[in-house]
Short mmCIF file of C-alpha atoms and ligand atoms in Angstrom, two decimals:
data_model
loop_
_atom_site.label_atom_id
_atom_site.label_comp_id
_atom_site.label_asym_id
_atom_site.label_seq_id
_atom_site.Cartn_x
_atom_site.Cartn_y
_atom_site.Cartn_z
CA MET A 831 0.00 0.00 0.00
CA SER A 832 1.64 3.22 -1.07
CA ARG A 833 1.03 6.74 -2.18
CA LEU A 834 2.49 8.09 -5.43
CA MET A 835 2.55 11.66 -6.74
CA ILE A 836 2.52 11.75 -10.55
CA ILE A 837 3.63 14.99 -12.20
CA GLY A 838 2.32 15.66 -15.71
CA CYS A 839 -0.93 14.59 -17.36
CA GLY A 840 0.01 14.10 -21.02
CA GLY A 841 0.22 11.00 -23.21
CA VAL A 842 2.73 9.01 -21.15
CA ALA A 843 1.29 10.12 -17.80
CA SER A 844 -2.18 9.00 -18.81
CA VAL A 845 -0.96 5.43 -19.40
CA ALA A 846 1.11 5.39 -16.19
CA ILE A 847 -1.97 6.60 -14.27
CA HIS A 848 -4.24 3.95 -15.86
CA LYS A 849 -1.66 1.30 -14.92
CA CYS A 850 -1.30 2.54 -11.31
CA CYS A 851 -5.10 2.36 -11.04
CA GLN A 852 -5.03 -1.25 -12.31
CA ASN A 853 -2.38 -1.94 -9.65
CA SER A 854 -4.22 -0.59 -6.63
CA ASP A 855 -2.76 -3.27 -4.32
CA VAL A 856 0.53 -1.36 -4.65
CA PHE A 857 -0.75 2.15 -5.43
CA SER A 858 -3.55 2.63 -2.94
CA GLU A 859 -3.45 6.42 -3.43
CA ILE A 860 -2.18 8.64 -6.23
CA MET A 861 -2.08 12.37 -6.80
CA ILE A 862 -2.10 13.65 -10.38
CA ALA A 863 -0.42 17.07 -10.30
CA SER A 864 0.13 19.00 -13.52
CA ARG A 865 0.14 22.43 -15.14
CA THR A 866 -3.42 22.14 -16.49
CA VAL A 867 -5.51 20.76 -13.63
CA ALA A 868 -8.58 20.30 -15.86
CA LYS A 869 -6.78 17.40 -17.61
CA CYS A 870 -6.04 15.80 -14.20
CA ASP A 871 -9.67 16.21 -13.11
CA ALA A 872 -10.98 14.72 -16.37
CA LEU A 873 -8.81 11.63 -15.94
CA LYS A 874 -9.83 11.30 -12.30
CA GLU A 875 -13.49 11.49 -13.28
CA LYS A 876 -13.00 8.68 -15.79
CA LEU A 877 -10.89 6.38 -13.61
CA GLN A 878 -12.16 6.85 -10.05
CA PRO A 879 -15.39 4.87 -10.60
CA VAL A 880 -13.43 1.85 -11.88
CA THR A 881 -10.45 1.71 -9.49
CA LYS A 882 -9.83 1.14 -5.79
CA THR A 883 -6.90 3.60 -5.96
CA LYS A 884 -7.87 6.89 -4.32
CA ILE A 885 -7.14 9.68 -6.82
CA THR A 886 -6.44 13.30 -5.85
CA THR A 887 -5.55 16.10 -8.26
CA ALA A 888 -3.64 19.37 -7.98
CA GLN A 889 -2.44 22.24 -10.12
CA ILE A 890 1.33 22.69 -10.10
CA ASP A 891 4.00 24.44 -12.10
CA ALA A 892 6.87 22.00 -11.65
CA ASP A 893 9.38 24.68 -12.66
CA ASP A 894 8.63 26.26 -9.28
CA THR A 895 10.67 24.18 -6.82
CA GLU A 896 9.31 25.93 -3.73
CA ALA A 897 5.65 25.44 -4.63
CA LEU A 898 6.33 21.84 -5.61
CA THR A 899 8.21 21.13 -2.38
CA ALA A 900 5.24 22.47 -0.43
CA LEU A 901 2.81 20.27 -2.40
CA ILE A 902 4.98 17.16 -1.89
CA ARG A 903 5.22 17.88 1.85
CA GLU A 904 1.46 18.35 2.09
CA TYR A 905 0.58 15.14 0.18
CA ALA A 906 3.49 13.17 1.71
CA PRO A 907 3.85 10.53 -1.03
CA ASP A 908 6.27 7.59 -0.88
CA ALA A 909 7.69 8.66 -4.24
CA VAL A 910 7.24 11.18 -7.06
CA LEU A 911 6.93 9.98 -10.67
CA ASN A 912 7.95 12.73 -13.10
CA VAL A 913 6.17 12.27 -16.43
CA ALA A 914 6.10 15.98 -17.26
CA LEU A 915 8.90 17.10 -19.60
CA PRO A 916 12.68 16.64 -19.34
CA TYR A 917 12.88 20.42 -18.74
CA GLN A 918 11.46 19.86 -15.23
CA ASP A 919 13.82 17.04 -14.15
CA LEU A 920 16.14 19.17 -12.02
CA THR A 921 13.48 21.26 -10.29
CA ILE A 922 11.56 18.09 -9.42
CA MET A 923 14.73 16.35 -8.19
CA ASP A 924 15.43 19.41 -6.00
CA ALA A 925 11.90 19.36 -4.60
CA CYS A 926 12.12 15.62 -3.84
CA LEU A 927 15.39 16.18 -1.99
CA ALA A 928 13.91 19.05 0.01
CA ALA A 929 10.81 17.05 0.90
CA GLY A 930 12.71 13.76 1.47
CA VAL A 931 10.98 11.46 -1.06
CA ASP A 932 12.21 9.14 -3.81
CA TYR A 933 12.26 10.34 -7.44
CA ILE A 934 11.49 8.49 -10.71
CA ASP A 935 11.49 9.75 -14.33
CA THR A 936 11.48 8.55 -17.94
CA ALA A 937 13.84 10.94 -19.76
CA ASN A 938 17.05 12.73 -18.86
CA TYR A 939 17.38 16.44 -18.27
CA GLU A 940 17.27 18.77 -21.22
CA ALA A 941 17.45 22.57 -21.05
CA GLU A 942 14.38 24.36 -22.37
CA ASP A 943 16.41 27.43 -23.32
CA THR A 944 19.53 26.24 -25.14
CA ASN A 945 20.64 29.86 -25.56
CA ASP A 946 20.98 30.39 -21.80
CA PRO A 947 24.69 31.36 -21.52
CA GLU A 948 25.18 29.53 -18.21
CA TRP A 949 23.80 26.27 -19.63
CA ARG A 950 25.66 26.75 -22.93
CA ALA A 951 29.06 27.10 -21.24
CA VAL A 952 28.60 23.72 -19.49
CA TYR A 953 27.20 22.17 -22.68
CA GLU A 954 30.07 23.33 -24.89
CA GLU A 955 32.69 22.11 -22.44
CA ARG A 956 30.93 18.71 -22.37
CA CYS A 957 30.70 18.51 -26.18
CA LYS A 958 34.47 18.97 -26.40
CA ARG A 959 35.30 16.61 -23.53
CA LEU A 960 32.96 13.76 -24.44
CA GLY A 961 32.53 14.20 -28.18
CA PHE A 962 28.75 14.19 -28.65
CA SER A 963 26.61 17.27 -29.11
CA ALA A 964 23.06 16.20 -28.11
CA TYR A 965 21.32 18.76 -25.92
CA PHE A 966 20.51 16.12 -23.32
CA ASP A 967 22.93 14.08 -21.23
CA TYR A 968 23.12 12.45 -17.82
CA SER A 969 25.76 14.72 -16.27
CA TRP A 970 23.17 17.10 -14.79
CA GLN A 971 21.32 14.35 -12.95
CA TRP A 972 24.33 12.19 -12.07
CA ALA A 973 25.59 15.30 -10.27
CA TYR A 974 22.86 14.61 -7.65
CA GLN A 975 24.48 11.27 -6.69
CA ASP A 976 26.04 12.48 -3.41
CA LYS A 977 23.00 14.48 -2.34
CA TYR A 978 20.61 11.56 -2.88
CA GLU A 979 23.00 9.09 -1.30
CA LYS A 980 23.48 11.25 1.80
CA ALA A 981 19.73 11.80 2.09
CA GLY A 982 19.12 8.03 1.81
CA LEU A 983 16.86 8.62 -1.20
CA THR A 984 16.55 6.78 -4.52
CA ALA A 985 16.44 8.55 -7.88
CA LEU A 986 15.55 6.11 -10.67
CA LEU A 987 16.27 7.73 -14.04
CA GLY A 988 14.80 6.85 -17.42
CA THR A 989 12.24 4.12 -16.73
CA GLY A 990 10.38 4.32 -20.06
CA PHE A 991 10.95 1.86 -22.90
CA ASP A 992 14.00 3.44 -24.47
CA PRO A 993 15.64 4.37 -22.21
CA GLY A 994 14.28 2.07 -19.53
CA VAL A 995 13.31 -1.39 -20.69
CA THR A 996 16.20 -1.48 -23.19
CA SER A 997 18.70 -1.06 -20.33
CA VAL A 998 16.87 -3.72 -18.28
CA PHE A 999 17.17 -6.04 -21.32
CA ALA A 1000 20.94 -5.33 -21.24
CA ALA A 1001 21.18 -6.15 -17.52
CA TYR A 1002 19.10 -9.31 -18.10
CA ALA A 1003 21.31 -10.43 -21.01
CA LYS A 1004 24.39 -9.85 -18.87
CA LYS A 1005 22.94 -11.77 -15.92
CA HIS A 1006 21.52 -14.77 -17.79
CA TYR A 1007 23.09 -15.09 -21.25
CA PHE A 1008 26.67 -13.79 -21.33
CA ASP A 1009 29.96 -13.84 -19.45
CA GLU A 1010 30.97 -10.85 -21.55
CA ILE A 1011 28.85 -8.65 -23.82
CA HIS A 1012 30.78 -7.21 -26.79
CA THR A 1013 28.15 -5.27 -28.75
CA ILE A 1014 24.66 -3.89 -28.11
CA ASP A 1015 22.37 -2.66 -30.90
CA ILE A 1016 19.06 -1.13 -29.82
CA LEU A 1017 16.45 -0.99 -32.61
CA ASP A 1018 13.30 1.05 -32.11
CA CYS A 1019 10.73 0.26 -34.76
CA ASN A 1020 7.34 1.94 -34.95
CA GLY A 1021 5.30 0.35 -37.74
CA GLY A 1022 2.22 2.38 -36.75
CA ASP A 1023 0.21 4.48 -39.20
CA HIS A 1024 -1.90 7.39 -37.88
CA GLY A 1025 -3.05 8.54 -41.31
CA TYR A 1026 -1.71 12.11 -40.99
CA PRO A 1027 0.95 13.36 -43.42
CA PHE A 1028 3.07 14.36 -40.40
CA ALA A 1029 2.71 13.96 -36.63
CA THR A 1030 4.98 12.94 -33.77
CA ASN A 1031 4.17 10.10 -31.40
CA PHE A 1032 5.20 11.91 -28.26
CA ASN A 1033 5.81 15.53 -27.33
CA PRO A 1034 6.74 17.13 -30.71
CA GLU A 1035 9.29 19.53 -29.28
CA ILE A 1036 11.26 16.80 -27.47
CA ASN A 1037 10.83 14.33 -30.35
CA LEU A 1038 11.94 16.69 -33.14
CA ARG A 1039 14.91 17.97 -31.17
CA GLU A 1040 16.04 14.37 -30.67
CA VAL A 1041 15.76 13.19 -34.26
CA SER A 1042 17.14 16.32 -35.95
CA ALA A 1043 20.35 16.22 -33.86
CA PRO A 1044 23.60 14.58 -35.05
CA GLY A 1045 23.75 10.81 -34.47
CA SER A 1046 26.40 9.18 -32.30
CA TYR A 1047 27.50 5.84 -30.92
CA LEU A 1048 30.12 4.47 -28.56
CA GLU A 1049 33.02 2.43 -29.87
CA ASN A 1050 35.87 1.25 -27.62
CA GLY A 1051 34.88 3.79 -24.97
CA LYS A 1052 34.86 6.76 -27.37
CA TRP A 1053 31.94 8.65 -28.93
CA VAL A 1054 31.75 8.70 -32.72
CA GLU A 1055 29.49 11.50 -33.96
CA ILE A 1056 27.94 11.51 -37.44
CA PRO A 1057 25.68 13.97 -39.34
CA ALA A 1058 21.96 13.48 -38.60
CA MET A 1059 20.43 10.49 -40.45
CA SER A 1060 23.68 9.63 -42.25
CA ILE A 1061 23.85 5.94 -41.22
CA LYS A 1062 20.94 3.93 -42.58
CA ARG A 1063 20.25 0.20 -42.35
CA GLU A 1064 17.34 -2.04 -43.29
CA TYR A 1065 15.95 -4.64 -40.87
CA GLU A 1066 13.09 -7.14 -40.87
CA PHE A 1067 10.95 -6.69 -37.73
CA GLU A 1068 8.53 -9.37 -36.53
CA GLY A 1069 4.96 -8.10 -36.73
CA VAL A 1070 5.96 -5.09 -38.83
CA GLY A 1071 8.08 -6.17 -41.81
CA LYS A 1072 11.13 -4.61 -43.46
CA LYS A 1073 11.92 -1.04 -42.39
CA ASP A 1074 14.63 1.56 -42.94
CA MET A 1075 16.27 2.64 -39.71
CA TYR A 1076 18.74 5.40 -38.90
CA LEU A 1077 21.46 5.69 -36.28
CA LEU A 1078 20.59 8.29 -33.59
CA HIS A 1079 22.19 9.51 -30.40
CA HIS A 1080 20.19 8.11 -27.48
CA GLU A 1081 20.55 8.48 -23.75
CA GLU A 1082 20.86 4.82 -22.76
CA ILE A 1083 24.10 4.59 -24.78
CA GLU A 1084 25.66 6.99 -22.29
CA ALA A 1085 24.46 5.09 -19.19
CA LEU A 1086 25.27 1.62 -20.59
CA GLY A 1087 28.70 2.88 -21.71
CA ARG A 1088 29.44 4.02 -18.17
CA ASN A 1089 27.97 1.01 -16.36
CA MET A 1090 29.12 -1.73 -18.77
CA PRO A 1091 32.53 -0.46 -19.91
CA GLU A 1092 33.47 -3.93 -21.21
CA VAL A 1093 30.97 -3.54 -24.12
CA LYS A 1094 32.97 -2.56 -27.21
CA ARG A 1095 30.23 -0.93 -29.27
CA ILE A 1096 26.75 0.44 -28.41
CA ARG A 1097 24.45 1.82 -31.12
CA PHE A 1098 20.82 2.95 -31.33
CA PHE A 1099 18.65 2.89 -34.47
CA MET A 1100 15.13 4.20 -35.03
CA THR A 1101 12.87 3.52 -38.02
CA PHE A 1102 11.51 6.43 -40.06
CA GLY A 1103 9.48 6.54 -43.24
CA GLN A 1104 10.61 8.74 -46.13
CA SER A 1105 7.62 11.08 -45.71
CA TYR A 1106 8.49 11.80 -42.05
CA LEU A 1107 12.09 12.59 -42.97
CA THR A 1108 11.12 14.85 -45.87
CA HIS A 1109 8.70 16.83 -43.67
CA MET A 1110 11.29 17.13 -40.91
CA LYS A 1111 14.04 18.30 -43.28
CA CYS A 1112 11.74 20.88 -44.81
CA LEU A 1113 10.64 22.20 -41.39
CA GLU A 1114 14.28 22.34 -40.30
CA ASN A 1115 15.35 24.16 -43.46
CA VAL A 1116 12.76 26.89 -42.98
CA GLY A 1117 13.68 27.33 -39.30
CA MET A 1118 10.58 25.78 -37.73
CA LEU A 1119 12.62 23.46 -35.46
CA SER A 1120 14.48 26.37 -33.87
CA THR A 1121 14.20 26.92 -30.11
CA THR A 1122 15.40 30.52 -30.40
CA PRO A 1123 12.53 33.02 -29.98
CA ILE A 1124 11.81 35.31 -32.93
CA ASP A 1125 9.93 38.59 -32.94
CA TYR A 1126 6.61 38.24 -34.80
CA GLU A 1127 4.47 41.38 -34.98
CA GLY A 1128 5.77 42.55 -31.61
CA ARG A 1129 5.46 39.13 -29.92
CA GLN A 1130 8.20 36.68 -29.06
CA ILE A 1131 7.49 33.30 -30.63
CA VAL A 1132 9.56 30.10 -30.31
CA PRO A 1133 9.25 28.43 -33.75
CA ILE A 1134 9.22 24.81 -32.47
CA GLN A 1135 6.55 25.70 -29.89
CA PHE A 1136 4.43 27.29 -32.59
CA LEU A 1137 4.90 24.14 -34.68
CA LYS A 1138 3.76 22.05 -31.69
CA ALA A 1139 0.53 24.06 -31.63
CA LEU A 1140 -0.06 23.22 -35.31
CA LEU A 1141 0.70 19.50 -35.12
CA PRO A 1142 -1.79 16.89 -33.91
CA ASP A 1143 -1.65 16.34 -30.14
CA PRO A 1144 0.15 12.97 -29.68
CA ALA A 1145 -2.55 12.01 -27.16
CA SER A 1146 -5.14 12.30 -29.97
CA LEU A 1147 -3.39 9.73 -32.22
CA GLY A 1148 -4.63 6.74 -30.23
CA PRO A 1149 -7.95 6.03 -31.96
CA ARG A 1150 -6.50 6.39 -35.47
CA THR A 1151 -3.16 4.59 -35.16
CA VAL A 1152 -2.96 1.05 -36.51
CA GLY A 1153 0.00 -1.33 -36.67
CA LYS A 1154 2.66 -2.42 -34.20
CA THR A 1155 5.85 -1.33 -32.51
CA ASN A 1156 8.76 -3.71 -32.11
CA ILE A 1157 11.63 -2.60 -29.86
CA VAL A 1158 14.64 -4.86 -29.88
CA CYS A 1159 18.04 -5.23 -28.26
CA ILE A 1160 20.62 -7.40 -30.04
CA PHE A 1161 23.57 -8.56 -27.94
CA THR A 1162 26.72 -10.33 -29.06
CA GLY A 1163 29.46 -11.67 -26.80
CA ILE A 1164 30.88 -14.73 -25.11
CA LYS A 1165 29.32 -17.43 -22.91
CA ASP A 1166 31.37 -20.37 -21.56
CA GLY A 1167 34.15 -19.55 -24.00
CA LYS A 1168 31.84 -19.62 -27.05
CA GLU A 1169 30.49 -16.77 -29.17
CA ARG A 1170 26.82 -16.07 -28.61
CA SER A 1171 24.21 -13.65 -30.00
CA VAL A 1172 20.81 -12.97 -28.46
CA TYR A 1173 17.82 -10.82 -29.41
CA ILE A 1174 15.34 -9.62 -26.74
CA TYR A 1175 12.23 -7.78 -27.90
CA ASN A 1176 8.66 -6.70 -27.32
CA VAL A 1177 5.94 -6.27 -29.94
CA CYS A 1178 3.08 -3.93 -29.03
CA ASP A 1179 -0.11 -3.34 -31.02
CA HIS A 1180 -1.39 0.27 -31.24
CA GLN A 1181 -5.07 -0.72 -31.36
CA GLU A 1182 -4.77 -3.20 -28.46
CA CYS A 1183 -3.26 -0.40 -26.36
CA TYR A 1184 -6.07 1.92 -27.37
CA LYS A 1185 -8.69 -0.65 -26.37
CA GLU A 1186 -7.10 -1.04 -22.95
CA VAL A 1187 -6.11 2.52 -21.95
CA GLU A 1188 -7.15 4.80 -24.86
CA SER A 1189 -3.55 5.55 -25.91
CA GLN A 1190 -1.31 4.58 -28.80
CA ALA A 1191 1.60 2.19 -28.30
CA ILE A 1192 4.35 4.83 -27.93
CA SER A 1193 2.71 6.28 -24.82
CA TYR A 1194 1.84 2.73 -23.68
CA THR A 1195 5.37 1.35 -24.03
CA THR A 1196 6.63 4.32 -21.95
CA GLY A 1197 3.82 4.59 -19.37
CA VAL A 1198 3.84 0.89 -18.39
CA PRO A 1199 7.59 0.86 -17.53
CA ALA A 1200 7.12 4.17 -15.69
CA MET A 1201 4.56 2.48 -13.42
CA ILE A 1202 6.80 -0.60 -13.05
CA GLY A 1203 9.82 1.52 -12.05
CA ALA A 1204 7.73 3.40 -9.50
CA MET A 1205 6.35 0.09 -8.14
CA LEU A 1206 9.83 -1.41 -7.65
CA VAL A 1207 11.02 1.72 -5.84
CA VAL A 1208 8.01 1.97 -3.52
CA ASN A 1209 7.95 -1.78 -2.73
CA GLY A 1210 11.67 -1.64 -1.89
CA GLN A 1211 12.95 -4.06 -4.57
CA TRP A 1212 14.76 -1.25 -6.41
CA LYS A 1213 15.43 1.05 -3.52
CA LYS A 1214 18.99 2.11 -2.69
CA PRO A 1215 20.42 5.53 -1.88
CA GLY A 1216 21.76 7.41 -4.90
CA VAL A 1217 20.99 8.15 -8.55
CA PHE A 1218 20.62 5.14 -10.86
CA THR A 1219 19.54 4.07 -14.33
CA THR A 1220 17.57 0.88 -14.89
CA ASP A 1221 20.59 -1.26 -15.79
CA GLU A 1222 21.95 -0.88 -12.23
CA PHE A 1223 19.40 -3.12 -10.45
CA ASP A 1224 18.42 -6.79 -10.53
CA PRO A 1225 16.53 -7.03 -13.86
CA ASP A 1226 14.44 -10.09 -12.92
CA PRO A 1227 11.55 -8.44 -11.03
CA TYR A 1228 11.27 -5.78 -13.75
CA MET A 1229 11.22 -8.42 -16.51
CA ASP A 1230 8.51 -10.38 -14.63
CA ALA A 1231 6.48 -7.19 -14.24
CA LEU A 1232 6.72 -6.42 -17.98
CA ASN A 1233 5.07 -9.79 -18.69
CA LYS A 1234 2.39 -9.17 -16.10
CA TRP A 1235 1.56 -5.55 -16.95
CA GLY A 1236 1.19 -5.65 -20.73
CA LEU A 1237 4.63 -5.67 -22.36
CA PRO A 1238 5.56 -9.35 -22.78
CA TRP A 1239 9.02 -10.00 -24.20
CA LYS A 1240 10.79 -12.86 -25.94
CA VAL A 1241 14.39 -13.99 -26.25
CA VAL A 1242 15.69 -15.45 -29.52
CA GLU A 1243 19.17 -16.93 -30.06
CA ASN A 1244 21.24 -16.30 -33.23
CA PRO A 1245 19.31 -13.31 -34.63
CA VAL A 1246 20.14 -11.49 -37.87
CA LEU A 1247 22.80 -8.95 -36.89
CA VAL A 1248 23.04 -5.32 -38.06
CA ASP A 1249 26.27 -4.67 -40.02
P1 NDP B 1445 3.13 15.50 -23.20
O1 NDP B 1445 3.54 16.79 -23.81
O2 NDP B 1445 1.98 14.73 -23.76
O3 NDP B 1445 2.82 15.71 -21.63
C1 NDP B 1445 3.61 16.49 -20.81
C2 NDP B 1445 2.79 16.82 -19.57
O4 NDP B 1445 3.61 17.56 -18.67
C3 NDP B 1445 1.58 17.72 -19.91
O5 NDP B 1445 0.49 17.28 -19.13
C4 NDP B 1445 2.05 19.10 -19.46
O6 NDP B 1445 1.04 19.96 -19.00
C5 NDP B 1445 2.92 18.74 -18.26
N1 NDP B 1445 3.87 19.82 -17.99
C6 NDP B 1445 4.69 20.45 -18.85
N2 NDP B 1445 5.37 21.42 -18.22
C7 NDP B 1445 4.96 21.39 -16.92
C8 NDP B 1445 5.28 22.15 -15.78
N3 NDP B 1445 6.17 23.14 -15.82
N4 NDP B 1445 4.66 21.84 -14.61
C9 NDP B 1445 3.76 20.82 -14.54
N5 NDP B 1445 3.40 20.09 -15.59
C10 NDP B 1445 4.00 20.36 -16.78
O7 NDP B 1445 4.46 14.60 -23.19
P2 NDP B 1445 4.54 12.99 -23.21
O8 NDP B 1445 3.54 12.43 -22.28
O9 NDP B 1445 4.59 12.56 -24.62
O10 NDP B 1445 6.01 12.76 -22.60
C11 NDP B 1445 6.22 12.78 -21.20
C12 NDP B 1445 7.66 12.42 -20.88
O11 NDP B 1445 7.94 11.10 -21.33
C13 NDP B 1445 8.70 13.32 -21.56
O12 NDP B 1445 9.71 13.58 -20.63
C14 NDP B 1445 9.25 12.46 -22.67
O13 NDP B 1445 10.57 12.80 -23.01
C15 NDP B 1445 9.19 11.09 -22.01
N6 NDP B 1445 9.22 9.96 -22.96
C16 NDP B 1445 10.07 8.92 -22.67
C17 NDP B 1445 10.14 7.84 -23.52
C18 NDP B 1445 10.98 6.66 -23.17
O14 NDP B 1445 10.82 5.60 -23.79
N7 NDP B 1445 11.85 6.71 -22.17
C19 NDP B 1445 9.36 7.78 -24.76
C20 NDP B 1445 8.43 8.88 -24.92
C21 NDP B 1445 8.40 9.93 -24.04
P3 NDP B 1445 -0.09 20.58 -19.99
O15 NDP B 1445 -1.14 19.53 -20.00
O16 NDP B 1445 -0.49 21.85 -19.35
O17 NDP B 1445 0.59 20.78 -21.33
#
């Protein structure tokens, strides 16, 4: 029996909240606290009649650490699940420290204003030192290690699907299938079709920033950075078929590289259709992906935020999206002196997700692991003082929970490898 505060009430949050309400033996009480309280109230109205979990709602601006600390103290949850935006990670981590509760999120910190000179100085130093230029990285949150450790609190970072489940797959492969892992390829395939010429499956601002950035991967402990979308491969995905996929920078590469230094190469690929890429390139070329405010008729407008207002709300894609996602990790290495390769994956059907929780599979595959991460922290199985990613705990209870809560996985030996 525990009490969870959930911050944010968007696409991912909605799934995590549905799942907490299905799991009322663990989550006897939840608070949904977000910027627009009407969304929290609407979800409460829908779910309260069908769950034993007691739901409370509140309005909060999570950028305001003081107000958030006060709300956390007043509600006194066992943990806070941050499913707002990566921009709020640090303010929410600060509030959790001040109020003395555990912290869980699904995406690492990213600065909202990338022109802020203070942030830029740290960013540029990091680009030079580490060799990758993505706007997001773990350094900001890993810097809380000592504070969380001293306070006896757990911060569980990145418990979505990727990052999240993918890193649990890596820990599981290491525990059960390998003496030594040599390579990890993470393949994120969305074979869904929403029928729009262009839309993003989760927050457009965060999504478009991620996919328009240079790609990078780790090889022999060093980052190799490449121009955006310049490494392309084709792969046959069960339940989806053959798809083009492109090498991207992704946050679990950084965490796995630090925590499994014996792995010689870690790469991440995501599938994109030609139409998506053409739209994105065009929007980028005309400046619509920029985060720098421009003056429009006397008003400051951030182009990518204006674009977000034009694009379909990811939460509205659920009823119209058909097809499946298939997210895969391919491991190669050595077991008992022999070479081995293993493929661990989950296939998720957009329409099945919609039938269950009225969301498409991208929100579903993130919201379910968010609930699972929160459950393992509050029930003590994944509780230890400090700041951790999902590859740093025993993977077995998480893997069991994936099967139980809607994301069953399979392991296949000798898969087709990516060259
Ligand atoms: P949405 O934009 O749908 O939802 C974000 C929610 O956060 C909205 O309810 C929004 O409020 C709220 N919010 C934003 N700013 C604040 C603030 N200052 N204070 C309080 N609430 C705020 O995003 P998604 O649900 O698509 O994504 C949620 C998170 O999940 C993101 O961090 C994203 O990066 C992550 N993610 C992780 C994945 C993974 O596999 N690990 C995959 C996909 C997403 P309002 O309703 O007012 O707009």
